[in-house]
Coordinates of C-alpha atoms and ligand atoms in Angstrom, one line a residue:
M77 CA -38.0 13.5 25.8
R78 CA -34.6 13.4 24.0
A79 CA -34.5 14.8 20.4
Y80 CA -32.5 13.4 17.8
N81 CA -29.6 15.6 17.4
F82 CA -27.7 15.9 14.2
C83 CA -25.2 18.7 15.5
A84 CA -21.7 18.5 13.8
G85 CA -20.2 19.2 17.4
P86 CA -20.3 19.6 20.1
A87 CA -22.5 16.4 18.9
A88 CA -24.7 13.9 20.3
L89 CA -23.6 11.5 23.3
P90 CA -25.4 8.1 24.0
T91 CA -28.3 8.5 26.4
A92 CA -26.9 5.5 28.4
V93 CA -23.6 7.2 28.9
L94 CA -25.5 10.7 30.1
E95 CA -27.7 8.5 32.3
K96 CA -24.7 7.0 34.2
A97 CA -22.8 10.2 34.4
Q98 CA -26.0 11.6 36.0
A99 CA -26.2 8.6 38.5
E100 CA -22.6 9.2 39.6
M101 CA -22.6 13.0 39.5
L102 CA -23.2 13.9 43.2
D103 CA -21.5 10.8 44.8
W104 CA -18.9 8.9 42.8
H105 CA -18.8 5.3 43.7
G106 CA -19.6 6.0 47.4
K107 CA -16.7 8.4 47.9
G108 CA -19.0 11.5 48.8
L109 CA -17.9 14.0 45.9
S110 CA -18.4 14.2 42.1
I111 CA -15.4 13.2 39.8
M112 CA -15.0 16.9 39.0
E113 CA -14.1 17.7 42.6
M114 CA -11.1 15.2 42.6
S115 CA -7.5 15.7 42.4
H116 CA -6.3 14.5 38.9
R117 CA -3.4 13.0 40.9
S118 CA -5.7 11.0 43.3
K119 CA -5.6 7.1 43.1
D120 CA -9.2 7.1 42.2
Y121 CA -9.0 9.7 39.6
V122 CA -5.8 8.1 37.9
A123 CA -7.5 4.8 37.7
V124 CA -10.5 6.3 35.8
A125 CA -7.9 8.0 33.5
E126 CA -6.0 4.8 32.8
K127 CA -9.0 2.8 32.4
A128 CA -10.1 5.1 29.5
E129 CA -6.9 4.8 28.0
A130 CA -6.8 1.0 28.3
D131 CA -10.3 0.8 26.8
L132 CA -9.5 3.1 23.7
R133 CA -6.5 0.7 23.2
K134 CA -8.7 -2.1 23.0
L135 CA -11.4 -0.4 20.8
M136 CA -8.7 0.8 18.3
N137 CA -6.0 -2.1 18.8
I138 CA -3.4 0.6 19.3
P139 CA -0.2 -1.1 19.1
E140 CA 2.2 -1.1 22.2
N141 CA 4.7 1.1 20.4
Y142 CA 2.1 4.3 20.5
K143 CA 1.6 6.7 23.1
V144 CA -2.0 7.9 23.7
L145 CA -2.3 11.5 25.2
F146 CA -5.4 13.1 26.6
L147 CA -4.8 16.9 25.9
Q148 CA -6.6 20.2 25.6
G149 CA -7.1 22.9 23.0
G150 CA -8.8 21.1 20.6
A151 CA -7.9 19.7 16.9
S152 CA -7.1 23.3 16.2
L153 CA -4.2 23.6 18.7
Q154 CA -2.7 20.4 17.1
F155 CA -2.6 22.4 13.9
S156 CA 0.3 24.1 15.7
A157 CA 1.5 21.3 18.0
I158 CA 2.1 18.7 15.3
P159 CA 4.7 21.1 13.3
L160 CA 6.2 22.2 16.7
N161 CA 6.8 18.6 17.6
L162 CA 7.8 16.9 14.2
L163 CA 9.6 19.7 12.3
G164 CA 12.5 20.0 14.7
K165 CA 14.9 18.1 12.7
N166 CA 13.5 18.4 9.1
D167 CA 11.3 21.4 8.6
K168 CA 9.6 20.1 5.5
A169 CA 6.1 18.7 5.5
D170 CA 3.5 17.8 2.9
Y171 CA 0.0 18.8 3.5
I172 CA -3.0 17.3 1.4
H173 CA -5.8 20.1 1.0
T174 CA -9.3 18.7 0.5
G175 CA -11.4 21.3 2.6
I176 CA -11.8 23.9 5.3
W177 CA -10.2 21.7 8.0
S178 CA -7.4 20.7 6.1
E179 CA -6.6 24.1 5.1
K180 CA -6.7 25.5 8.5
A181 CA -4.2 23.1 9.5
L182 CA -1.7 23.8 6.7
K183 CA -2.1 27.7 7.4
E184 CA -1.1 27.2 10.8
A185 CA 1.8 24.7 10.0
Q186 CA 2.9 27.4 7.3
R187 CA 4.4 29.5 10.2
Y188 CA 6.6 26.6 11.6
G189 CA 8.1 25.0 8.6
D190 CA 8.5 24.6 4.8
I191 CA 5.0 23.3 3.9
H192 CA 4.3 21.8 0.5
V193 CA 0.6 22.0 -0.2
V194 CA -0.8 19.2 -2.4
N195 CA -4.5 20.4 -3.7
A196 CA -6.4 17.0 -3.9
G197 CA -9.8 18.6 -3.9
I198 CA -11.5 18.2 -7.4
Q199 CA -14.7 18.4 -9.1
I200 CA -16.0 15.5 -11.3
D201 CA -19.1 16.1 -13.4
G202 CA -20.0 19.1 -11.1
K203 CA -19.3 17.2 -7.7
H204 CA -16.9 17.5 -5.3
A205 CA -14.1 14.6 -5.1
I206 CA -10.6 13.8 -3.8
S207 CA -7.9 13.0 -6.6
A208 CA -6.2 9.8 -6.9
Q209 CA -3.0 9.8 -5.2
S210 CA -1.4 9.0 -8.5
E211 CA -1.9 13.0 -9.2
W212 CA -0.2 14.1 -6.2
D213 CA 3.3 15.5 -6.2
L214 CA 4.5 14.4 -2.7
S215 CA 7.9 15.6 -1.8
A216 CA 10.8 13.3 -1.6
D217 CA 12.2 14.7 1.8
A218 CA 9.2 15.5 3.9
A219 CA 9.2 15.0 7.5
Y220 CA 5.6 13.8 7.4
V221 CA 2.4 14.0 5.4
H222 CA -0.7 15.4 6.9
Y223 CA -4.3 15.0 5.7
A224 CA -7.9 15.2 7.1
D225 CA -9.7 11.9 6.7
N226 CA -13.0 13.4 6.9
E227 CA -13.7 17.0 6.1
T228 CA -16.7 17.7 8.5
I229 CA -18.1 20.7 6.8
G230 CA -17.8 19.5 3.3
G231 CA -19.0 16.0 3.9
L232 CA -15.8 14.8 2.0
Q233 CA -14.0 11.6 3.2
F234 CA -10.9 9.8 1.9
A235 CA -11.8 6.3 0.4
S236 CA -8.6 4.8 1.6
I237 CA -5.6 5.6 3.6
P238 CA -2.9 7.2 1.2
E239 CA 0.3 5.2 0.6
T240 CA 3.7 6.9 1.8
D241 CA 6.9 5.8 3.2
K242 CA 6.8 9.0 5.5
P243 CA 5.1 9.4 8.9
L244 CA 1.3 9.8 8.0
V245 CA -0.4 12.5 10.3
C246 CA -4.1 12.4 10.3
D247 CA -7.0 14.7 11.6
Y248 CA -9.4 12.0 12.7
S249 CA -11.7 14.7 14.7
S250 CA -15.0 13.6 13.1
S251 CA -14.4 10.0 12.2
I252 CA -12.4 8.4 14.7
L253 CA -14.0 5.3 16.1
S254 CA -16.6 5.3 13.3
A255 CA -14.8 2.5 11.3
P256 CA -12.0 0.0 12.0
L257 CA -8.5 1.7 11.6
D258 CA -5.0 0.2 11.2
V259 CA -3.3 2.3 13.5
S260 CA 0.1 1.0 12.6
K261 CA 0.0 2.7 9.2
F262 CA 0.3 6.2 11.0
G263 CA 2.7 8.2 12.6
L264 CA 0.1 10.4 14.2
I265 CA -3.5 10.5 14.8
Y266 CA -5.5 13.3 16.6
A267 CA -8.9 14.1 17.1
G268 CA -11.0 16.6 19.1
A269 CA -13.5 14.6 21.3
Q270 CA -16.4 16.8 20.7
K271 CA -17.6 15.0 17.3
N272 CA -17.5 11.2 18.0
I273 CA -16.2 10.7 21.4
G274 CA -17.4 12.9 24.2
P275 CA -17.8 16.3 25.3
A276 CA -15.7 19.4 24.2
G277 CA -12.4 20.1 26.1
L278 CA -10.7 16.9 25.3
T279 CA -8.2 16.1 22.4
L280 CA -6.9 12.7 21.7
V281 CA -3.3 12.2 20.2
I282 CA -2.0 8.7 19.2
I283 CA 1.7 9.0 18.4
R284 CA 4.3 6.4 17.3
E285 CA 7.2 6.5 20.0
D286 CA 10.1 7.1 17.5
L287 CA 8.4 10.6 16.9
L288 CA 8.7 11.8 20.3
D289 CA 12.3 13.3 19.6
Q290 CA 11.7 15.7 16.9
A291 CA 10.4 18.6 18.7
K292 CA 11.7 22.4 18.0
P293 CA 13.4 23.5 21.1
E294 CA 11.2 26.6 21.5
I295 CA 8.1 24.4 21.9
P296 CA 5.9 25.0 25.0
S297 CA 6.3 22.1 27.3
I298 CA 2.5 22.0 27.7
L299 CA 2.3 21.0 23.8
K300 CA 5.4 18.8 23.7
Y301 CA 4.3 15.3 23.1
S302 CA 7.3 13.8 24.9
D303 CA 6.9 15.6 28.1
Q304 CA 3.0 14.9 28.1
A305 CA 3.8 11.1 27.3
K306 CA 6.2 11.1 30.4
N307 CA 3.8 12.7 32.6
G308 CA 0.7 10.4 31.8
S309 CA -0.9 13.6 29.8
M310 CA -0.6 15.5 33.2
V311 CA 1.9 18.1 32.7
N312 CA -0.8 20.4 34.1
T313 CA -4.4 19.7 35.1
P314 CA -6.2 17.9 32.3
S315 CA -9.6 18.3 31.4
T316 CA -10.8 15.7 34.1
Y317 CA -14.6 15.5 33.4
A318 CA -14.4 15.2 29.6
W319 CA -11.7 12.6 30.1
Y320 CA -13.9 10.5 32.4
L321 CA -17.1 10.9 30.3
S322 CA -15.1 10.0 27.2
G323 CA -14.0 6.8 29.3
L324 CA -17.8 6.1 29.8
V325 CA -18.4 6.5 26.0
F326 CA -15.4 3.9 25.5
E327 CA -17.2 1.4 27.8
W328 CA -20.5 1.9 26.0
L329 CA -18.7 1.2 22.7
L330 CA -17.0 -1.9 24.0
E331 CA -20.5 -3.0 25.4
N332 CA -22.2 -2.6 22.3
G333 CA -19.8 -4.7 20.1
G334 CA -17.0 -2.1 19.6
V335 CA -15.9 -0.2 16.7
D336 CA -16.9 -3.1 13.9
A337 CA -20.6 -3.0 15.2
M338 CA -20.6 0.9 15.0
H339 CA -19.1 0.7 11.6
Q340 CA -21.8 -1.6 10.1
T341 CA -24.6 0.5 11.9
N342 CA -22.9 3.5 10.4
L343 CA -22.8 2.1 7.1
E344 CA -26.5 1.3 7.2
K345 CA -27.3 4.6 8.5
A346 CA -25.5 6.3 5.4
K347 CA -27.0 4.3 2.9
L348 CA -30.5 4.9 4.1
L349 CA -30.0 8.7 4.1
Y350 CA -27.8 8.9 0.9
G351 CA -30.1 6.4 -0.9
Y352 CA -33.1 8.7 0.0
I353 CA -31.3 11.8 -1.0
D354 CA -30.4 10.0 -4.4
S355 CA -33.9 8.9 -5.0
S356 CA -35.3 12.4 -4.6
D357 CA -35.5 15.2 -7.2
F358 CA -36.1 17.7 -4.1
Y359 CA -32.9 16.9 -2.1
A360 CA -29.2 16.7 -3.5
N361 CA -25.7 15.9 -2.1
P362 CA -22.7 17.5 -3.8
I363 CA -20.1 14.5 -3.3
V364 CA -19.2 11.7 -5.5
E365 CA -20.2 8.4 -4.2
A366 CA -16.4 7.3 -3.5
N367 CA -15.8 10.0 -1.1
R368 CA -19.2 10.6 0.7
S369 CA -18.7 10.9 4.4
I370 CA -20.3 8.4 6.6
M371 CA -20.3 10.8 9.2
N372 CA -21.4 14.4 8.1
V373 CA -23.9 14.3 5.0
P374 CA -24.5 17.7 3.5
F375 CA -27.5 18.4 1.5
T376 CA -29.6 21.1 -0.5
L377 CA -33.1 21.5 -1.2
A378 CA -34.4 22.1 -4.6
N379 CA -35.6 25.7 -3.5
A380 CA -33.3 27.5 -1.2
D381 CA -36.3 29.6 0.3
L382 CA -37.6 26.7 1.9
E383 CA -34.5 26.1 4.3
K384 CA -35.7 28.2 7.1
Q385 CA -39.0 26.3 7.2
F386 CA -37.4 23.1 6.7
L387 CA -35.3 23.8 9.8
Q388 CA -38.3 25.0 11.8
E389 CA -40.4 22.0 11.2
A390 CA -37.4 19.6 11.6
E391 CA -36.9 21.2 15.1
A392 CA -40.7 20.9 15.8
N393 CA -40.3 17.4 14.9
H394 CA -37.4 16.7 17.6
L395 CA -34.8 16.7 14.6
L396 CA -32.2 19.1 15.9
N397 CA -29.3 21.2 14.2
L398 CA -29.6 20.4 10.6
A399 CA -28.3 23.7 9.4
G400 CA -25.0 23.4 7.3
H401 CA -21.9 25.1 8.4
R402 CA -22.1 29.0 8.1
S403 CA -19.6 28.9 5.7
V404 CA -21.4 26.8 3.1
G405 CA -25.0 27.0 4.1
G406 CA -27.5 24.4 3.0
M407 CA -28.2 21.4 5.5
R408 CA -25.9 19.1 7.0
A409 CA -26.9 15.8 9.0
S410 CA -24.1 14.6 11.4
I411 CA -24.8 11.0 12.0
Y412 CA -22.0 10.1 14.3
N413 CA -22.0 6.8 16.5
A414 CA -24.4 8.1 19.1
V415 CA -27.1 9.0 16.6
P416 CA -29.1 5.7 16.2
L417 CA -30.5 4.2 13.0
E418 CA -34.0 5.1 14.2
G419 CA -32.9 8.7 14.2
V420 CA -32.0 8.8 10.5
Q421 CA -35.1 6.6 9.8
A422 CA -37.1 9.7 11.4
L423 CA -35.0 12.2 9.6
V424 CA -35.7 10.4 6.3
N425 CA -39.5 10.3 7.1
F426 CA -39.7 13.8 7.8
M427 CA -37.5 14.8 4.8
D428 CA -40.1 12.8 2.5
D429 CA -43.1 14.2 4.1
F430 CA -41.8 17.9 3.7
A431 CA -40.8 17.1 0.0
K432 CA -44.2 15.8 -0.8
R433 CA -45.9 19.2 0.8
N434 CA -43.5 21.4 -0.8
G435 CA -42.2 19.8 -4.0
Ligands
LIG181 C1 -14.3 20.3 14.3 C2 -13.0 20.0 13.7 C3 -11.6 20.4 13.9 C4 -11.5 21.5 15.0 O1 -11.7 21.0 16.1 P1 -11.7 21.9 17.5 O2 -11.5 20.9 18.7 O3 -12.8 22.9 17.5 O4 -10.3 22.7 17.6 C5 -10.8 20.2 13.2 N1 -10.7 19.3 12.4 C6 -11.9 18.7 12.0 C7 -11.7 17.5 10.9 C8 -13.0 18.8 12.5 O5 -14.1 18.2 12.2

């Protein structure tokens, strides 16, 4: 049987998608070979790649004047690729710091430009929060403003999109496709696929076309967005299987009501889990309500000595990967699109039973 998987990444995939991939594995569409064994330049593969892009454009309402790139290297390589692509004419950028991922992004960027850090992580009554934009000292002359919509490890998410007349660059690795998004507000959106899209090995970049001519001359061509855009993300061999499988996930999303329907279910899932945690004296979540992530829910047990037992019993109940990130400890339930409401209900039932037996 398939368990409920709360892993932060690589994360749960829809069972229907895995079944389709399984059915097509040995003989893709009667061609006598697996999609993994095809040339990325073949007509069949290019059609798969283009359909994935068209479906993503539909799902996210991506305007015509944006390019969609299917790259490799994870979000972490984008931490370097972004400044190398965007700081060629003006080397100043603002980075909003709210946690571990936005910090990693700014540390890489500091090697390539004059990076102004805005510390927006604050505490309100002992809980983590993101400060109001009125508190930020954004620069007048930045080439772009970077932030991470959802801090996957901390479980801290922006309540709204920052307002700026500079190009906004956002790490959406753990929240892309979880809620409707107005892409036209951004200069660039990027996301590793392995959280809320598909398997590891694929990284999405959605970039407004007028930003394609700002690269530093020394940039490797494989990282250069304009080269990748000109070559259909095939400057070299792309991650063909991850791209194909992500395409199956986009089809699954479209068949299941798209991003709006996912968002409604995601809100229900988050409400159920946070609601239970708040009603309990045994569990606690360290984030103010306005900045609680709807995708990654960290929580602690009243008695930290019970963590190991909690994880063991959860696993025996087919509830997997609930340990918090190694840097922060505690527990974390990642409730991405592929985790159904029933999975979160099963988790809450288990948590309640565990608390009654150990509280
Ligand atoms: C997981 C994650 C990353 C790192 O992704 P890789 O693909 O492993 O490089 C970066 N940012 C956020 C917000 C993440 O959740």
